[in-house]
C-alpha positions as protocol buffer text, in pm:
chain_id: "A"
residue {
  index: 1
  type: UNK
  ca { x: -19662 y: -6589 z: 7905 }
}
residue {
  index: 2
  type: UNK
  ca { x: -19900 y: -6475 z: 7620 }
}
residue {
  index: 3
  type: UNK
  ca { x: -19548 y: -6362 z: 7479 }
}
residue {
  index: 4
  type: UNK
  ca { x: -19396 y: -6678 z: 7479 }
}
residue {
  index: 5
  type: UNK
  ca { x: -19732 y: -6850 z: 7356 }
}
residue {
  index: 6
  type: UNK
  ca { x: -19700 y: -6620 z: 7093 }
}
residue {
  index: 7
  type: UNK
  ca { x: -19309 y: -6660 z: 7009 }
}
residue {
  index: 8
  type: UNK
  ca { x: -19421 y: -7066 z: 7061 }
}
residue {
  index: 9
  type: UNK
  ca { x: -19669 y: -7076 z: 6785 }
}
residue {
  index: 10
  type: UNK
  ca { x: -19548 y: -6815 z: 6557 }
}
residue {
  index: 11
  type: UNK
  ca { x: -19187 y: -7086 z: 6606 }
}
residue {
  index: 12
  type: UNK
  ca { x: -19463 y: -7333 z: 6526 }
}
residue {
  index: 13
  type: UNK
  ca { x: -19563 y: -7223 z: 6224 }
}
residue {
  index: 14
  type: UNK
  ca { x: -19236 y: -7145 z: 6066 }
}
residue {
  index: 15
  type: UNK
  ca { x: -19105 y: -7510 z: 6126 }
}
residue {
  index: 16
  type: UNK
  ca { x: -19431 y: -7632 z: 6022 }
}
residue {
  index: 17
  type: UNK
  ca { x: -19394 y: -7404 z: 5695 }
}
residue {
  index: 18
  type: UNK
  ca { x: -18998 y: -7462 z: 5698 }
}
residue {
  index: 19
  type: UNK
  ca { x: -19109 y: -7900 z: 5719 }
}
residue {
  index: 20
  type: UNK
  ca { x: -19366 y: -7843 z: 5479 }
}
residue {
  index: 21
  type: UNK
  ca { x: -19114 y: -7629 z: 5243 }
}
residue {
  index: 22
  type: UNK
  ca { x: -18850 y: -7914 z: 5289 }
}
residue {
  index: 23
  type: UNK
  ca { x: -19067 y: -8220 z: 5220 }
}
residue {
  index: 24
  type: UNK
  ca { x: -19199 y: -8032 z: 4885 }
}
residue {
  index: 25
  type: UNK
  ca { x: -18828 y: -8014 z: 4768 }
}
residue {
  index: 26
  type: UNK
  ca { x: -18745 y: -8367 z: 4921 }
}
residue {
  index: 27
  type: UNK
  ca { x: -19061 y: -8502 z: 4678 }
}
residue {
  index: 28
  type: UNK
  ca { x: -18925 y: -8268 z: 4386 }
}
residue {
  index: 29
  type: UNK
  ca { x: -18563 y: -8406 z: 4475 }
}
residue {
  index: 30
  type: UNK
  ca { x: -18735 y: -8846 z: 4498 }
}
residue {
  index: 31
  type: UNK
  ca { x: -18910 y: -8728 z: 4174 }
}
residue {
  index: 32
  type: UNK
  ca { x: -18595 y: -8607 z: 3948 }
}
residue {
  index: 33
  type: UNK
  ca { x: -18390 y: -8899 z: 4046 }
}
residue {
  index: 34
  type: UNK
  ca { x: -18705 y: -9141 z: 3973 }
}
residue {
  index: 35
  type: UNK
  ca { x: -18729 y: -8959 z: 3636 }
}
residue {
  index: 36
  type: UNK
  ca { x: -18307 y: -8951 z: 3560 }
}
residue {
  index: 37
  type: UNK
  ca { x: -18307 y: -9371 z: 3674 }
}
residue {
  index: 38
  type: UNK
  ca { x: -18606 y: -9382 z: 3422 }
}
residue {
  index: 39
  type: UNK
  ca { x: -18452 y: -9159 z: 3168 }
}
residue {
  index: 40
  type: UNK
  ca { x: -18149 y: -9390 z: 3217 }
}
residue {
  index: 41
  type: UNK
  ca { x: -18341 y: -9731 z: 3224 }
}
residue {
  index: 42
  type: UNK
  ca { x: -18493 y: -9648 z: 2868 }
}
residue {
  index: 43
  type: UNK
  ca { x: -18107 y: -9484 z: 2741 }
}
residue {
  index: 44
  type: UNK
  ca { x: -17992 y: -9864 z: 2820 }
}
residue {
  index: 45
  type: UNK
  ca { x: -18262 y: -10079 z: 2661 }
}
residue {
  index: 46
  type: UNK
  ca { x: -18278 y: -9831 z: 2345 }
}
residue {
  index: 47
  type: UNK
  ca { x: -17878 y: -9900 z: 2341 }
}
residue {
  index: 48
  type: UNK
  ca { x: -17994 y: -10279 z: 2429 }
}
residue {
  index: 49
  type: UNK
  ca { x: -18162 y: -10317 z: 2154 }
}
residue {
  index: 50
  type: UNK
  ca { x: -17958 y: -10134 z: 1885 }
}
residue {
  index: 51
  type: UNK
  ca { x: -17654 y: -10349 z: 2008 }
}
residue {
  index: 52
  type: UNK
  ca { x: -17908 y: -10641 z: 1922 }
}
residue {
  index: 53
  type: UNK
  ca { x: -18018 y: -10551 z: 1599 }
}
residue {
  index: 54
  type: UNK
  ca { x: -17614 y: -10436 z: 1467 }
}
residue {
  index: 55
  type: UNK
  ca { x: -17576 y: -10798 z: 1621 }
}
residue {
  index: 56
  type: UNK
  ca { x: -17815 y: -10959 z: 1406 }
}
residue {
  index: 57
  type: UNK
  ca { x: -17725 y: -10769 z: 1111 }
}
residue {
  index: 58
  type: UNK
  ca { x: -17369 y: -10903 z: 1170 }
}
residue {
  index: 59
  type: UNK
  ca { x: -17483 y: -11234 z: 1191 }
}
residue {
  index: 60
  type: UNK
  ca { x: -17733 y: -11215 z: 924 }
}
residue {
  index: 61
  type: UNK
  ca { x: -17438 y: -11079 z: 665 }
}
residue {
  index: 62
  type: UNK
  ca { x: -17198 y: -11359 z: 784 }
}
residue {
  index: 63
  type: UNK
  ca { x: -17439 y: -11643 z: 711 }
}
residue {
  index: 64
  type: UNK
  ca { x: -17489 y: -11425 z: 393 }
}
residue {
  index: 65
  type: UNK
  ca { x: -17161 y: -11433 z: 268 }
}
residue {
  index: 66
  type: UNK
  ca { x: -17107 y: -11821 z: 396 }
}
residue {
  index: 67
  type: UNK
  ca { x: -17393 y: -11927 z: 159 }
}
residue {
  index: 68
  type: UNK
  ca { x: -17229 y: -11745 z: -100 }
}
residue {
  index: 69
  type: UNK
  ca { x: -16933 y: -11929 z: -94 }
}
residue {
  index: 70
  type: UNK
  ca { x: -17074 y: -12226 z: -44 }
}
residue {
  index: 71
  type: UNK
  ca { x: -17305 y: -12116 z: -361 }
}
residue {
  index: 72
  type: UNK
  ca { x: -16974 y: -12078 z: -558 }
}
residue {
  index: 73
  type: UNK
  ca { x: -16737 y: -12376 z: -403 }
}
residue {
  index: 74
  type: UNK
  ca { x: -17118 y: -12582 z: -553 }
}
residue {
  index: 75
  type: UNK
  ca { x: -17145 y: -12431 z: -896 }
}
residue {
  index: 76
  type: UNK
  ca { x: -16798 y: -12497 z: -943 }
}
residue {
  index: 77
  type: UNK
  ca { x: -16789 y: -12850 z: -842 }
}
residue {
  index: 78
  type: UNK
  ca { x: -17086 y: -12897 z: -1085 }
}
residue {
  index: 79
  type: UNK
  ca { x: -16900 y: -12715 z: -1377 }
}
residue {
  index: 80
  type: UNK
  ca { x: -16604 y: -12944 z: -1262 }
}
residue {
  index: 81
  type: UNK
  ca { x: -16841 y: -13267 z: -1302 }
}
residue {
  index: 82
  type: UNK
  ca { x: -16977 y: -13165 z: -1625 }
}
residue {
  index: 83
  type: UNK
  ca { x: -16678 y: -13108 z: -1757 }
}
residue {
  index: 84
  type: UNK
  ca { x: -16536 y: -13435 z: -1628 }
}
residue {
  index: 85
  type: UNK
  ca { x: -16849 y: -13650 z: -1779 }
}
residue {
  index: 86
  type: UNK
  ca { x: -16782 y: -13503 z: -2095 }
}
residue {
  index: 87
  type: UNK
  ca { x: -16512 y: -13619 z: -2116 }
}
residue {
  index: 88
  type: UNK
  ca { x: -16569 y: -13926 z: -1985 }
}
residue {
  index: 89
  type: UNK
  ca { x: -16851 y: -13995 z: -2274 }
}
residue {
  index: 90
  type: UNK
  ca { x: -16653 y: -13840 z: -2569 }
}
residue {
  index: 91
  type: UNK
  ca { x: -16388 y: -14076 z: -2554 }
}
residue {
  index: 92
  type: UNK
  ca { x: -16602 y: -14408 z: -2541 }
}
residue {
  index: 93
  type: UNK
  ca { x: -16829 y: -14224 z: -2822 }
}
residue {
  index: 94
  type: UNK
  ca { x: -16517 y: -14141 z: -3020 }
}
residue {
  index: 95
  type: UNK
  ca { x: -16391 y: -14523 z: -3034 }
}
residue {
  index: 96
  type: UNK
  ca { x: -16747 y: -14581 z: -3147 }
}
residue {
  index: 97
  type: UNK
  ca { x: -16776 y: -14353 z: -3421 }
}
residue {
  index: 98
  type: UNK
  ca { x: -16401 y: -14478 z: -3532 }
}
residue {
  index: 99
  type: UNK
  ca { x: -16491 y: -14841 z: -3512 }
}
residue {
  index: 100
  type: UNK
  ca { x: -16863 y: -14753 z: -3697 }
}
residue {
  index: 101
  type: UNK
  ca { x: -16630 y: -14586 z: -3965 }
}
residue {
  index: 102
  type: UNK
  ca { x: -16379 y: -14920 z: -3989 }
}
residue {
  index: 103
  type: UNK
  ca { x: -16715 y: -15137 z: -4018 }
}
residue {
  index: 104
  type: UNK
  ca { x: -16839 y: -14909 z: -4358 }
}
residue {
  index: 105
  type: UNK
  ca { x: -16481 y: -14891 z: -4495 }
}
residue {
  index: 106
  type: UNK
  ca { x: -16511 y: -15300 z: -4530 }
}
residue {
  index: 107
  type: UNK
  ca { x: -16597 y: -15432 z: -4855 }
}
residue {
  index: 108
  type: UNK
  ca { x: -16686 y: -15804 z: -4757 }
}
residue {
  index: 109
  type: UNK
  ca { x: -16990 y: -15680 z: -4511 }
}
residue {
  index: 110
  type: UNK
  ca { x: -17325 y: -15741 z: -4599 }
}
residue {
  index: 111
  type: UNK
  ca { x: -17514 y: -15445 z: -4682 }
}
residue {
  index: 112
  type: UNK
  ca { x: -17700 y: -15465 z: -4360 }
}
residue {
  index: 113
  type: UNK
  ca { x: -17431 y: -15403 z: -4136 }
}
residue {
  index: 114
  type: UNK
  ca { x: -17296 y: -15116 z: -4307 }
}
residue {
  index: 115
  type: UNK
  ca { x: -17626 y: -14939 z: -4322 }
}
residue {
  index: 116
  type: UNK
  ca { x: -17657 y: -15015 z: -3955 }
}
residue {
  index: 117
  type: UNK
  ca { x: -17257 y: -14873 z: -3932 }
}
residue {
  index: 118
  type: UNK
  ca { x: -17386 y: -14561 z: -4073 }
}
residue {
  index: 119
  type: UNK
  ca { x: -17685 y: -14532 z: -3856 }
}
residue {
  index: 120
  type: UNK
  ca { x: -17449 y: -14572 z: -3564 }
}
residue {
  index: 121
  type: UNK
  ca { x: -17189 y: -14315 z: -3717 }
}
residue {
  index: 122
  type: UNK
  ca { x: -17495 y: -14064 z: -3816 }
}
residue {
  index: 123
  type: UNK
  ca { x: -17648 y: -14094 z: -3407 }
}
residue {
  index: 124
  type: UNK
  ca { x: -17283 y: -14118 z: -3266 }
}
residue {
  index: 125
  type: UNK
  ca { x: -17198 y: -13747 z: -3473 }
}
residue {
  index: 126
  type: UNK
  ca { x: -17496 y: -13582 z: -3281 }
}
residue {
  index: 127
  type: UNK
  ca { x: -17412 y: -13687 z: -2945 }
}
residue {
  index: 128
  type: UNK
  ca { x: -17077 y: -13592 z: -3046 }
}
residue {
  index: 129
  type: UNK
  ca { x: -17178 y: -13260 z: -3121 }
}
residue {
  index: 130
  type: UNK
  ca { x: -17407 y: -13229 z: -2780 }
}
residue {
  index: 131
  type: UNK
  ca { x: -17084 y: -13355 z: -2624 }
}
residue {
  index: 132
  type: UNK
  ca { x: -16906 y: -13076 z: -2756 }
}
residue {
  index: 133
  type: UNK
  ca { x: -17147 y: -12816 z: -2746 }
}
residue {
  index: 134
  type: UNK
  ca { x: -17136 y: -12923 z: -2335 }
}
residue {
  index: 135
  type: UNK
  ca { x: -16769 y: -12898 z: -2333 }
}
residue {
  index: 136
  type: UNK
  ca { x: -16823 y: -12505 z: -2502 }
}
residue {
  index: 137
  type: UNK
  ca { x: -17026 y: -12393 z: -2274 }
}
residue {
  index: 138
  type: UNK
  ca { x: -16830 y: -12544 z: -1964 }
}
residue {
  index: 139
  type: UNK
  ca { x: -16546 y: -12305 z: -2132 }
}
residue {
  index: 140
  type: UNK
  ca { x: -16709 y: -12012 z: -2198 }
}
residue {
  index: 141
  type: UNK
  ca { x: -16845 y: -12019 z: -1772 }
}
residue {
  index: 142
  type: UNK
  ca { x: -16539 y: -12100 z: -1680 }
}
residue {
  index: 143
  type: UNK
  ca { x: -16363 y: -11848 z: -1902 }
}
residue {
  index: 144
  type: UNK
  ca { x: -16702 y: -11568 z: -1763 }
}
residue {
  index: 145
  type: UNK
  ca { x: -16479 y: -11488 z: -1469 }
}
residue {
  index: 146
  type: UNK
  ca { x: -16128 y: -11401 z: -1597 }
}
residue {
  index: 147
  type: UNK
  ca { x: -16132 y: -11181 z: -1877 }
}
residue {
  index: 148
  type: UNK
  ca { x: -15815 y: -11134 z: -2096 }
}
residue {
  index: 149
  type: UNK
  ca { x: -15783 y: -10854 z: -2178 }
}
residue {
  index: 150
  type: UNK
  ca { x: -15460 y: -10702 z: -2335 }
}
residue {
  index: 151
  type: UNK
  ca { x: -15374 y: -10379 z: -2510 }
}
residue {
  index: 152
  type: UNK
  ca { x: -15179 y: -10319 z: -2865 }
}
residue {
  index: 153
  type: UNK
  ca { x: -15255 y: -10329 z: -3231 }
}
residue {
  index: 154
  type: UNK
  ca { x: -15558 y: -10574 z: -3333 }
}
residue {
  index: 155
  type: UNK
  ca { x: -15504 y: -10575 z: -3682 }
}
residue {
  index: 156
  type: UNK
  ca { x: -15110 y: -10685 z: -3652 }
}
residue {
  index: 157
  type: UNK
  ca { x: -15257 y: -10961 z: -3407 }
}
residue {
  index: 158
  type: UNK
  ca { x: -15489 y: -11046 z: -3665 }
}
residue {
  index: 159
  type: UNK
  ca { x: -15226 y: -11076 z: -3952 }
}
residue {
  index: 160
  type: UNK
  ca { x: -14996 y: -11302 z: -3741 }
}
residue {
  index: 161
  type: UNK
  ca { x: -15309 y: -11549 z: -3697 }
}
residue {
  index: 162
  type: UNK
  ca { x: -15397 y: -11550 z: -4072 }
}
residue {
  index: 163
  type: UNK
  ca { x: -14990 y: -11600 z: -4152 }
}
residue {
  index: 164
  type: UNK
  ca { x: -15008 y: -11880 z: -3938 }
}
residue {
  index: 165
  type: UNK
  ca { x: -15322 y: -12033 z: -4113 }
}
residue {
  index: 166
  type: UNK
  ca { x: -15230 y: -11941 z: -4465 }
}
residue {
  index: 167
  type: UNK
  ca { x: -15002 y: -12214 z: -4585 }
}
residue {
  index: 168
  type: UNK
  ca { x: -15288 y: -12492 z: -4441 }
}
residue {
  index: 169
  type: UNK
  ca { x: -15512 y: -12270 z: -4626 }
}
residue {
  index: 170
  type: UNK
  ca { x: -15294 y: -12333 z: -4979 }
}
residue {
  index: 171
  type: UNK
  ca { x: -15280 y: -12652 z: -4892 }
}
């Protein structure tokens, strides 16, 4: 009987030692797999987030490139308008100055009038030449964009211009 008491708690112990044993490496076990879901949990919200900010740099790059072109569709309407009003003045401002220049070529005008023709001609020549000076710089922008360029001989280029200009020259 003292035996079997024996056999009983020396049983006793080992399943006690064998439970103890297998709850340690049931904790060890609960604790890896808490630490791989956590491990996991912060792989997805650091790949959250990245997806986030390559989605706002997407977005932030689209509404870039939309203001852009809206940037260029405006400057080119307002080139467009400039160039149009130009226009639109130096051709009224034209029929002035011609009409100014009718009013001094008469000879039975008072004095009066043709001194006020010239003042006329004299103010209509400087808007003129803002006019124009406008209409130069609407072609040199417009012309900023599309270079010409061409290759071959300059100075044979250059003697076929001053052929062209030489007999209005003699003239």
């Amino acid at each position: 009987e003292k035996m079997n008491r024996i056999q009983n708690t020396s049983l006793n112990i080992e399943r006690n030692r064998q439970e103890r044993e297998m709850s340690e490496a049931r904790y060890k076990l609960e604790q890896e797999r808490t630490a791989r879901y956590v491990g996991f949990a912060v792989l997805g919200l650091v790949l959250l987030v990245l997806a986030g900010m390559l989605i706002m740099v997407l977005y932030t790059s689209r509404l870039r490139n939309r203001s852009h072109l809206a940037l260029q569709k405006l400057s080119a309407l307002r080139e467009n308008f400039f160039t149009n009003i130009t226009h639109e003045f130096r051709t009224p401002l034209t029929m002035i100055l011609g009409l100014s220049h009718d009013l001094q070529g008469l000879s039975d005008c008072p004095g009066e009038i043709i001194d006020k023709a010239k003042t006329i001609e004299r103010q209509g020549r400087g808007l003129l030449t803002l006019i124009n000076q406008l209409l130069d710089i609407s072609k040199i922008k417009s012309a900023v964009g599309n270079p010409d360029w061409k290759n071959g001989d300059i100075t044979a280029h250059l003697t076929m211009i001053i052929e062209s200009y030489r007999d209005y020259a003699r003239s």
